[in-house]
mmCIF file of C-alpha atoms and ligand atoms in Angstrom:
data_model
loop_
_atom_site.group_PDB
_atom_site.id
_atom_site.type_symbol
_atom_site.label_atom_id
_atom_site.label_comp_id
_atom_site.label_asym_id
_atom_site.label_seq_id
_atom_site.Cartn_x
_atom_site.Cartn_y
_atom_site.Cartn_z
ATOM 1 C CA MET A 90 25.730 11.117 -19.019
ATOM 2 C CA GLN A 91 22.100 11.507 -18.047
ATOM 3 C CA PRO A 92 19.640 9.684 -20.340
ATOM 4 C CA SER A 93 17.570 12.216 -22.270
ATOM 5 C CA ILE A 94 14.355 10.416 -23.296
ATOM 6 C CA ASN A 95 11.766 8.719 -21.092
ATOM 7 C CA ARG A 96 9.168 6.208 -22.257
ATOM 8 C CA ILE A 97 5.947 6.619 -20.285
ATOM 9 C CA GLY A 98 2.848 4.408 -20.125
ATOM 10 C CA GLU A 99 -0.118 6.730 -19.780
ATOM 11 C CA VAL A 100 -3.788 5.969 -19.089
ATOM 12 C CA TYR A 101 -5.568 8.401 -21.430
ATOM 13 C CA GLU A 102 -9.132 7.051 -21.226
ATOM 14 C CA PRO A 103 -10.603 4.681 -18.632
ATOM 15 C CA PHE A 104 -8.456 1.509 -18.894
ATOM 16 C CA LYS A 105 -6.819 2.557 -22.181
ATOM 17 C CA VAL A 106 -3.037 2.754 -22.206
ATOM 18 C CA ARG A 107 -0.710 4.516 -24.655
ATOM 19 C CA PHE A 108 3.036 5.039 -24.646
ATOM 20 C CA LEU A 109 4.629 8.445 -25.008
ATOM 21 C CA GLU A 110 8.193 9.668 -25.179
ATOM 22 C CA ARG A 111 9.142 12.680 -23.128
ATOM 23 C CA PRO A 112 12.443 14.467 -22.690
ATOM 24 C CA ILE A 113 14.004 14.118 -19.228
ATOM 25 C CA PRO A 114 14.740 17.618 -17.929
ATOM 26 C CA PRO A 115 18.126 18.361 -16.331
ATOM 27 C CA LEU A 116 18.085 17.328 -12.645
ATOM 28 C CA ALA A 117 17.719 19.944 -9.917
ATOM 29 C CA PRO A 118 20.533 19.816 -7.306
ATOM 30 C CA ASP A 119 18.435 17.716 -4.867
ATOM 31 C CA GLU A 120 16.945 15.323 -7.434
ATOM 32 C CA VAL A 121 17.846 11.817 -8.509
ATOM 33 C CA LEU A 122 16.925 9.940 -11.663
ATOM 34 C CA VAL A 123 15.766 6.361 -11.019
ATOM 35 C CA ARG A 124 15.863 3.781 -13.821
ATOM 36 C CA VAL A 125 12.738 1.746 -13.016
ATOM 37 C CA LYS A 126 13.320 -2.023 -12.717
ATOM 38 C CA ALA A 127 10.008 -3.133 -11.198
ATOM 39 C CA SER A 128 6.726 -1.297 -10.773
ATOM 40 C CA ALA A 129 3.641 -2.823 -9.100
ATOM 41 C CA ILE A 130 -0.023 -2.076 -9.771
ATOM 42 C CA CYS A 131 -1.911 -0.881 -6.685
ATOM 43 C CA GLY A 132 -5.653 -0.889 -5.985
ATOM 44 C CA SER A 133 -5.565 2.906 -6.081
ATOM 45 C CA ASP A 134 -4.034 2.734 -9.592
ATOM 46 C CA LEU A 135 -7.146 0.832 -10.704
ATOM 47 C CA HIS A 136 -9.259 3.571 -9.149
ATOM 48 C CA ILE A 137 -7.276 6.173 -11.109
ATOM 49 C CA ALA A 138 -7.413 4.097 -14.290
ATOM 50 C CA ARG A 139 -11.212 4.086 -14.023
ATOM 51 C CA GLY A 140 -10.952 7.865 -14.240
ATOM 52 C CA LEU A 141 -12.625 8.203 -10.848
ATOM 53 C CA HIS A 142 -9.784 9.582 -8.690
ATOM 54 C CA PRO A 143 -10.650 13.180 -7.709
ATOM 55 C CA SER A 144 -7.024 14.346 -7.468
ATOM 56 C CA ALA A 145 -5.574 12.406 -10.421
ATOM 57 C CA PRO A 146 -7.669 13.134 -13.538
ATOM 58 C CA LEU A 147 -6.850 11.393 -16.835
ATOM 59 C CA PRO A 148 -4.561 11.349 -18.669
ATOM 60 C CA VAL A 149 -2.134 10.172 -15.984
ATOM 61 C CA THR A 150 0.970 8.013 -15.642
ATOM 62 C CA ILE A 151 0.096 5.567 -12.880
ATOM 63 C CA GLY A 152 2.546 3.676 -10.662
ATOM 64 C CA HIS A 153 3.895 4.548 -7.230
ATOM 65 C CA GLU A 154 5.148 1.170 -5.957
ATOM 66 C CA PHE A 155 8.529 0.717 -7.574
ATOM 67 C CA SER A 156 12.229 0.112 -7.336
ATOM 68 C CA GLY A 157 15.205 0.652 -9.605
ATOM 69 C CA ASP A 158 18.765 1.840 -10.003
ATOM 70 C CA ILE A 159 20.045 5.370 -9.593
ATOM 71 C CA ALA A 160 20.871 6.509 -13.141
ATOM 72 C CA ALA A 161 21.980 10.071 -12.339
ATOM 73 C CA VAL A 162 22.137 12.420 -9.344
ATOM 74 C CA GLY A 163 21.835 16.201 -8.914
ATOM 75 C CA SER A 164 24.849 18.225 -7.802
ATOM 76 C CA ASP A 165 23.897 18.319 -4.076
ATOM 77 C CA VAL A 166 22.936 14.661 -3.670
ATOM 78 C CA ARG A 167 25.056 12.867 -1.017
ATOM 79 C CA LYS A 168 22.844 10.030 0.282
ATOM 80 C CA VAL A 169 23.020 7.753 -2.786
ATOM 81 C CA LYS A 170 25.386 7.176 -5.683
ATOM 82 C CA VAL A 171 24.791 6.270 -9.305
ATOM 83 C CA GLY A 172 24.167 2.513 -9.535
ATOM 84 C CA ALA A 173 22.571 2.126 -6.084
ATOM 85 C CA ARG A 174 19.493 -0.140 -5.906
ATOM 86 C CA VAL A 175 16.643 1.838 -4.378
ATOM 87 C CA THR A 176 12.952 2.125 -3.669
ATOM 88 C CA VAL A 177 11.120 5.434 -3.330
ATOM 89 C CA GLU A 178 8.597 6.906 -0.903
ATOM 90 C CA PRO A 179 6.362 8.513 -3.519
ATOM 91 C CA CYS A 180 4.939 11.430 -1.516
ATOM 92 C CA ILE A 181 5.658 15.120 -1.963
ATOM 93 C CA VAL A 182 5.306 17.382 1.090
ATOM 94 C CA CYS A 183 5.861 21.103 1.583
ATOM 95 C CA GLY A 184 8.339 21.004 4.476
ATOM 96 C CA LYS A 185 6.969 24.340 5.747
ATOM 97 C CA CYS A 186 3.544 23.754 7.317
ATOM 98 C CA ASP A 187 3.154 23.080 11.073
ATOM 99 C CA ALA A 188 2.774 19.322 10.508
ATOM 100 C CA CYS A 189 5.940 19.125 8.405
ATOM 101 C CA ARG A 190 7.891 21.228 10.913
ATOM 102 C CA HIS A 191 6.808 18.820 13.661
ATOM 103 C CA GLY A 192 8.093 15.899 11.575
ATOM 104 C CA GLN A 193 4.544 14.696 10.929
ATOM 105 C CA TYR A 194 4.807 15.064 7.177
ATOM 106 C CA GLY A 195 2.003 12.523 6.682
ATOM 107 C CA TYR A 196 -0.289 15.325 7.845
ATOM 108 C CA CYS A 197 1.210 17.932 5.480
ATOM 109 C CA GLU A 198 -1.449 20.405 4.379
ATOM 110 C CA GLN A 199 -0.206 20.116 0.796
ATOM 111 C CA ILE A 200 0.691 16.422 0.603
ATOM 112 C CA SER A 201 0.725 15.036 -2.899
ATOM 113 C CA PHE A 202 2.125 12.038 -4.721
ATOM 114 C CA THR A 203 4.627 11.796 -7.558
ATOM 115 C CA TYR A 204 2.196 10.100 -9.949
ATOM 116 C CA ARG A 205 -0.326 12.924 -9.562
ATOM 117 C CA ASN A 206 2.298 15.267 -10.989
ATOM 118 C CA GLY A 207 2.882 13.098 -14.069
ATOM 119 C CA ASP A 208 5.822 11.240 -12.525
ATOM 120 C CA GLY A 209 4.273 7.779 -12.388
ATOM 121 C CA ALA A 210 6.484 4.724 -12.312
ATOM 122 C CA MET A 211 4.967 2.905 -15.306
ATOM 123 C CA ALA A 212 7.897 4.371 -17.183
ATOM 124 C CA ASP A 213 11.562 3.769 -17.895
ATOM 125 C CA TYR A 214 12.645 6.583 -15.550
ATOM 126 C CA VAL A 215 11.306 8.594 -12.630
ATOM 127 C CA VAL A 216 12.718 11.811 -11.165
ATOM 128 C CA VAL A 217 12.440 12.078 -7.356
ATOM 129 C CA LYS A 218 13.870 14.153 -4.496
ATOM 130 C CA GLU A 219 16.840 12.685 -2.673
ATOM 131 C CA PRO A 220 15.267 12.392 0.836
ATOM 132 C CA TYR A 221 12.580 10.005 -0.455
ATOM 133 C CA VAL A 222 15.041 7.442 -1.808
ATOM 134 C CA TYR A 223 15.857 4.315 0.263
ATOM 135 C CA GLU A 224 18.593 1.834 -0.613
ATOM 136 C CA LEU A 225 17.469 -1.777 -0.922
ATOM 137 C CA PRO A 226 19.262 -4.274 1.327
ATOM 138 C CA ASP A 227 20.537 -7.511 -0.275
ATOM 139 C CA TYR A 228 17.532 -9.509 0.924
ATOM 140 C CA LEU A 229 15.214 -7.462 -1.307
ATOM 141 C CA THR A 230 15.025 -7.976 -5.070
ATOM 142 C CA TYR A 231 13.750 -5.241 -7.364
ATOM 143 C CA GLU A 232 10.369 -7.016 -7.377
ATOM 144 C CA THR A 233 10.042 -7.332 -3.598
ATOM 145 C CA GLY A 234 11.571 -3.871 -3.226
ATOM 146 C CA ALA A 235 8.636 -2.479 -5.230
ATOM 147 C CA LEU A 236 6.323 -3.847 -2.512
ATOM 148 C CA ILE A 237 7.905 -1.776 0.270
ATOM 149 C CA GLU A 238 5.371 0.981 -0.444
ATOM 150 C CA PRO A 239 2.251 -1.143 0.285
ATOM 151 C CA LEU A 240 4.139 -2.790 3.173
ATOM 152 C CA SER A 241 4.694 0.725 4.549
ATOM 153 C CA VAL A 242 0.954 1.375 4.359
ATOM 154 C CA ALA A 243 0.414 -1.802 6.410
ATOM 155 C CA THR A 244 3.244 -0.822 8.768
ATOM 156 C CA HIS A 245 1.613 2.544 9.366
ATOM 157 C CA ALA A 246 -1.759 0.936 10.167
ATOM 158 C CA VAL A 247 -0.218 -1.648 12.512
ATOM 159 C CA ARG A 248 1.877 0.970 14.328
ATOM 160 C CA ARG A 249 -1.220 3.131 14.809
ATOM 161 C CA ALA A 250 -3.063 0.097 16.189
ATOM 162 C CA ASP A 251 -0.248 -0.359 18.732
ATOM 163 C CA ILE A 252 -0.253 -4.166 18.592
ATOM 164 C CA ARG A 253 1.042 -5.749 21.821
ATOM 165 C CA LEU A 254 2.567 -9.172 22.465
ATOM 166 C CA GLY A 255 -0.089 -11.863 22.781
ATOM 167 C CA GLU A 256 -2.999 -9.860 21.400
ATOM 168 C CA THR A 257 -5.818 -11.238 19.281
ATOM 169 C CA VAL A 258 -6.393 -9.467 15.960
ATOM 170 C CA LEU A 259 -9.043 -9.583 13.258
ATOM 171 C CA ILE A 260 -8.270 -8.451 9.688
ATOM 172 C CA ILE A 261 -11.213 -8.043 7.317
ATOM 173 C CA GLY A 262 -10.150 -8.349 3.678
ATOM 174 C CA ALA A 263 -7.280 -10.489 2.370
ATOM 175 C CA GLY A 264 -6.135 -8.197 -0.414
ATOM 176 C CA ALA A 265 -2.462 -7.222 -0.555
ATOM 177 C CA ILE A 266 -2.830 -4.642 2.242
ATOM 178 C CA GLY A 267 -4.882 -6.942 4.508
ATOM 179 C CA MET A 268 -2.317 -9.710 4.093
ATOM 180 C CA MET A 269 0.574 -7.333 4.734
ATOM 181 C CA VAL A 270 -1.232 -6.130 7.882
ATOM 182 C CA ALA A 271 -1.337 -9.808 8.916
ATOM 183 C CA SER A 272 2.420 -10.104 8.305
ATOM 184 C CA MET A 273 3.191 -7.008 10.357
ATOM 185 C CA CYS A 274 0.838 -8.042 13.203
ATOM 186 C CA ARG A 275 2.645 -11.395 13.350
ATOM 187 C CA ARG A 276 5.994 -9.638 13.515
ATOM 188 C CA SER A 277 4.614 -7.313 16.217
ATOM 189 C CA GLY A 278 3.853 -10.280 18.452
ATOM 190 C CA ALA A 279 0.109 -10.765 18.027
ATOM 191 C CA ALA A 280 -0.761 -14.309 19.130
ATOM 192 C CA GLU A 281 -3.926 -14.976 17.126
ATOM 193 C CA ILE A 282 -4.413 -13.303 13.749
ATOM 194 C CA ILE A 283 -7.823 -14.023 12.244
ATOM 195 C CA ILE A 284 -8.283 -13.011 8.608
ATOM 196 C CA ALA A 285 -11.591 -12.933 6.741
ATOM 197 C CA ASP A 286 -12.320 -12.872 3.012
ATOM 198 C CA PHE A 287 -14.632 -14.473 0.448
ATOM 199 C CA SER A 288 -11.784 -16.089 -1.503
ATOM 200 C CA ASP A 289 -10.319 -19.394 -0.292
ATOM 201 C CA GLN A 290 -7.288 -18.814 -2.503
ATOM 202 C CA ARG A 291 -6.530 -15.479 -0.814
ATOM 203 C CA LEU A 292 -7.164 -16.946 2.630
ATOM 204 C CA GLU A 293 -4.771 -19.800 1.882
ATOM 205 C CA MET A 294 -2.119 -17.255 0.984
ATOM 206 C CA ALA A 295 -2.835 -15.115 4.044
ATOM 207 C CA LEU A 296 -2.054 -18.147 6.229
ATOM 208 C CA GLN A 297 1.332 -18.416 4.516
ATOM 209 C CA VAL A 298 2.283 -14.807 5.230
ATOM 210 C CA GLY A 299 1.284 -14.456 8.872
ATOM 211 C CA ALA A 300 -2.403 -15.040 9.602
ATOM 212 C CA THR A 301 -3.116 -17.874 12.062
ATOM 213 C CA VAL A 302 -6.837 -18.522 11.358
ATOM 214 C CA ALA A 303 -8.831 -17.982 8.162
ATOM 215 C CA VAL A 304 -12.582 -17.402 7.972
ATOM 216 C CA ASN A 305 -14.459 -17.508 4.683
ATOM 217 C CA SER A 306 -17.069 -14.876 5.454
ATOM 218 C CA GLY A 307 -19.077 -15.946 2.404
ATOM 219 C CA ARG A 308 -19.730 -19.285 4.121
ATOM 220 C CA GLU A 309 -19.716 -18.393 7.799
ATOM 221 C CA ASP A 310 -21.054 -15.367 9.676
ATOM 222 C CA LEU A 311 -17.919 -13.470 10.695
ATOM 223 C CA GLU A 312 -19.162 -12.256 14.071
ATOM 224 C CA GLU A 313 -20.140 -15.830 14.999
ATOM 225 C CA ALA A 314 -16.806 -17.161 13.773
ATOM 226 C CA VAL A 315 -14.853 -14.631 15.846
ATOM 227 C CA ALA A 316 -16.944 -15.491 18.910
ATOM 228 C CA ARG A 317 -16.185 -19.186 18.336
ATOM 229 C CA ILE A 318 -12.442 -18.654 17.825
ATOM 230 C CA THR A 319 -12.034 -16.267 20.779
ATOM 231 C CA HIS A 320 -14.359 -18.233 23.128
ATOM 232 C CA GLY A 321 -16.785 -15.341 23.148
ATOM 233 C CA LYS A 322 -14.177 -12.760 24.161
ATOM 234 C CA GLY A 323 -13.785 -10.810 20.915
ATOM 235 C CA VAL A 324 -10.552 -9.343 19.574
ATOM 236 C CA ASP A 325 -8.230 -6.691 20.980
ATOM 237 C CA LYS A 326 -7.671 -5.020 17.609
ATOM 238 C CA SER A 327 -9.437 -5.128 14.260
ATOM 239 C CA PHE A 328 -8.471 -3.823 10.815
ATOM 240 C CA GLU A 329 -11.015 -3.009 8.118
ATOM 241 C CA CYS A 330 -9.161 -3.407 4.800
ATOM 242 C CA VAL A 331 -12.133 -3.519 2.393
ATOM 243 C CA GLY A 332 -13.999 -0.199 2.525
ATOM 244 C CA ARG A 333 -17.569 -1.410 2.953
ATOM 245 C CA GLU A 334 -20.251 -0.571 5.538
ATOM 246 C CA SER A 335 -20.870 -4.218 6.474
ATOM 247 C CA CYS A 336 -17.128 -4.697 7.099
ATOM 248 C CA PHE A 337 -16.968 -1.496 9.157
ATOM 249 C CA LEU A 338 -19.733 -2.931 11.376
ATOM 250 C CA GLN A 339 -17.936 -6.272 11.698
ATOM 251 C CA ALA A 340 -14.718 -4.477 12.668
ATOM 252 C CA ILE A 341 -16.567 -2.737 15.514
ATOM 253 C CA MET A 342 -18.893 -5.488 16.709
ATOM 254 C CA THR A 343 -16.117 -8.087 17.082
ATOM 255 C CA LEU A 344 -14.030 -5.902 19.421
ATOM 256 C CA LYS A 345 -13.495 -6.600 23.094
ATOM 257 C CA ARG A 346 -14.265 -3.812 25.520
ATOM 258 C CA ASN A 347 -11.611 -1.094 25.157
ATOM 259 C CA GLY A 348 -10.599 -2.596 21.781
ATOM 260 C CA THR A 349 -9.481 -0.573 18.756
ATOM 261 C CA ALA A 350 -10.688 -0.745 15.164
ATOM 262 C CA THR A 351 -8.361 0.690 12.504
ATOM 263 C CA ILE A 352 -10.026 1.598 9.218
ATOM 264 C CA VAL A 353 -7.728 1.178 6.209
ATOM 265 C CA GLY A 354 -10.174 0.482 3.352
ATOM 266 C CA ILE A 355 -11.189 3.165 0.877
ATOM 267 C CA TYR A 356 -14.926 3.851 0.999
ATOM 268 C CA GLU A 357 -16.498 4.427 -2.416
ATOM 269 C CA LYS A 358 -19.745 4.917 -0.470
ATOM 270 C CA PRO A 359 -18.492 6.983 2.471
ATOM 271 C CA GLN A 360 -21.646 7.028 4.625
ATOM 272 C CA VAL A 361 -21.989 4.249 7.239
ATOM 273 C CA GLN A 362 -24.464 3.587 10.028
ATOM 274 C CA PHE A 363 -23.337 1.987 13.269
ATOM 275 C CA PRO A 364 -24.598 1.731 16.854
ATOM 276 C CA ALA A 365 -22.911 4.655 18.597
ATOM 277 C CA SER A 366 -23.972 3.170 21.938
ATOM 278 C CA ARG A 367 -21.193 0.609 21.432
ATOM 279 C CA LEU A 368 -18.632 3.399 21.868
ATOM 280 C CA VAL A 369 -20.054 4.010 25.339
ATOM 281 C CA THR A 370 -20.943 0.531 26.537
ATOM 282 C CA HIS A 371 -17.699 -1.064 25.314
ATOM 283 C CA GLU A 372 -15.425 2.001 25.373
ATOM 284 C CA ILE A 373 -14.142 1.007 21.941
ATOM 285 C CA HIS A 374 -11.854 3.156 19.788
ATOM 286 C CA ILE A 375 -12.247 3.740 16.040
ATOM 287 C CA GLN A 376 -9.425 5.302 14.037
ATOM 288 C CA GLY A 377 -8.216 5.513 10.475
ATOM 289 C CA ALA A 378 -4.822 4.907 8.862
ATOM 290 C CA GLN A 379 -3.652 6.346 5.558
ATOM 291 C CA GLY A 380 -0.328 6.385 3.786
ATOM 292 C CA TYR A 381 2.853 6.507 5.841
ATOM 293 C CA CYS A 382 5.113 8.720 7.893
ATOM 294 C CA TRP A 383 8.584 7.382 8.828
ATOM 295 C CA ASP A 384 7.309 3.893 8.023
ATOM 296 C CA PHE A 385 9.557 3.065 5.047
ATOM 297 C CA PRO A 386 12.679 2.250 7.105
ATOM 298 C CA ILE A 387 10.609 0.042 9.430
ATOM 299 C CA ALA A 388 8.985 -1.769 6.517
ATOM 300 C CA ILE A 389 12.381 -2.335 4.876
ATOM 301 C CA ALA A 390 13.790 -3.815 8.097
ATOM 302 C CA ALA A 391 10.679 -5.963 8.662
ATOM 303 C CA ALA A 392 10.791 -7.264 5.081
ATOM 304 C CA ARG A 393 13.783 -9.422 6.015
ATOM 305 C CA ASP A 394 11.306 -11.849 7.633
ATOM 306 C CA ILE A 395 8.287 -11.418 5.345
ATOM 307 C CA PRO A 396 7.988 -13.587 2.197
ATOM 308 C CA LEU A 397 7.052 -10.668 -0.067
ATOM 309 C CA GLU A 398 7.711 -12.747 -3.207
ATOM 310 C CA LYS A 399 4.545 -14.735 -2.392
ATOM 311 C CA PHE A 400 2.467 -11.610 -3.096
ATOM 312 C CA ILE A 401 3.667 -11.396 -6.705
ATOM 313 C CA THR A 402 1.277 -13.414 -8.862
ATOM 314 C CA HIS A 403 1.954 -11.896 -12.312
ATOM 315 C CA THR A 404 4.864 -10.192 -14.066
ATOM 316 C CA PHE A 405 4.666 -8.394 -17.429
ATOM 317 C CA PRO A 406 7.096 -6.360 -19.517
ATOM 318 C CA LEU A 407 6.193 -2.659 -19.380
ATOM 319 C CA ASP A 408 4.993 -2.620 -22.996
ATOM 320 C CA GLN A 409 2.206 -5.033 -21.907
ATOM 321 C CA LEU A 410 0.823 -2.507 -19.387
ATOM 322 C CA GLN A 411 -2.610 -2.856 -21.004
ATOM 323 C CA GLN A 412 -2.689 -6.647 -20.396
ATOM 324 C CA ALA A 413 -1.288 -6.121 -16.909
ATOM 325 C CA LEU A 414 -4.094 -3.688 -16.006
ATOM 326 C CA ASP A 415 -6.692 -6.054 -17.483
ATOM 327 C CA THR A 416 -5.247 -8.887 -15.363
ATOM 328 C CA ALA A 417 -5.249 -6.777 -12.178
ATOM 329 C CA LEU A 418 -8.895 -5.891 -12.844
ATOM 330 C CA ASP A 419 -10.035 -9.427 -13.638
ATOM 331 C CA ARG A 420 -11.396 -10.986 -10.444
ATOM 332 C CA ASN A 421 -10.880 -14.460 -11.888
ATOM 333 C CA SER A 422 -7.171 -13.948 -12.598
ATOM 334 C CA GLY A 423 -6.233 -14.708 -8.979
ATOM 335 C CA SER A 424 -3.948 -11.689 -9.050
ATOM 336 C CA ILE A 425 -2.613 -10.168 -5.850
ATOM 337 C CA LYS A 426 0.301 -8.083 -7.071
ATOM 338 C CA VAL A 427 1.003 -7.525 -10.764
ATOM 339 C CA ILE A 428 4.510 -6.277 -11.552
ATOM 340 C CA LEU A 429 5.695 -4.423 -14.660
ATOM 341 C CA LYS A 430 9.319 -4.559 -15.771
ATOM 342 C CA PRO A 431 10.568 -1.894 -18.173
HETATM 343 ZN ZN1 ZN B 124 -0.181 1.687 -3.390
HETATM 344 ZN ZN1 ZN B 125 3.769 20.426 4.879
#
């Protein structure tokens, strides 16, 4: 029997949470009902909760990094059975545009995300389409399984950067994504992985999950530090995981000739100034990375060797969503990943 009522944590005003009950509609043939077991707060959730996300106006049910059990399946579902432990790729694509038909669904003209349609995972249940469900291997718990989504974002960025064995990498920003980029670069065979942040606590953690050198850019000029560490050579690849003009410049100015900067941060102030001559004199490449496309299976496989549990600093029951959001927002809480458990 399919459960009939869903409890949903909704942000109705900036940083104000209320709980609602909604009926769960009968499943379409290609849908599955996931009973949420763990749901992580993402930086973009905080952006939404501020009421500043252009495509997710309030009120909205946040949450797109989650895992759970299959509670019910539609009549055509074959890939998973009731009871399976799963995580979910939370995007919705049209399947009909040129990008989708070429398998590049990350470039779908109509890409959207489950939470923007009111199906956020700060809830007891979520309804999703069968193709976006991935079974969790035994080495993933519900909590670490909820972190496959941000790990997929990092996987996507690192695959785009085409990291090669023995390369030197710089990552600017030791938030969850920056640290996961460090983990994936390490797994991809990078030899030296420099990570920069203002927080010693975050840098300490980054060293535990894959970075090889930490630079506190509040105390030391980052360009000088990179020159010192690389004996003046610069790095092969850089990742900007902050979203700030000064970090964009650092990501470019620390590159070797023919190096590649991958921009992952979200720019609240989108305009940046940089010396375009550098593109010519150093033949550098600048690219962006957003979301994922066929990255979930790779992230799940890679997670066997990545200590994802280290990223989880706080866990709250779902009914304390308000406290959980306050903790994720509080810079002094030391939070990296805050997990809600219905
Ligand atoms: Zn996220
Ligand atoms: Zn499409």
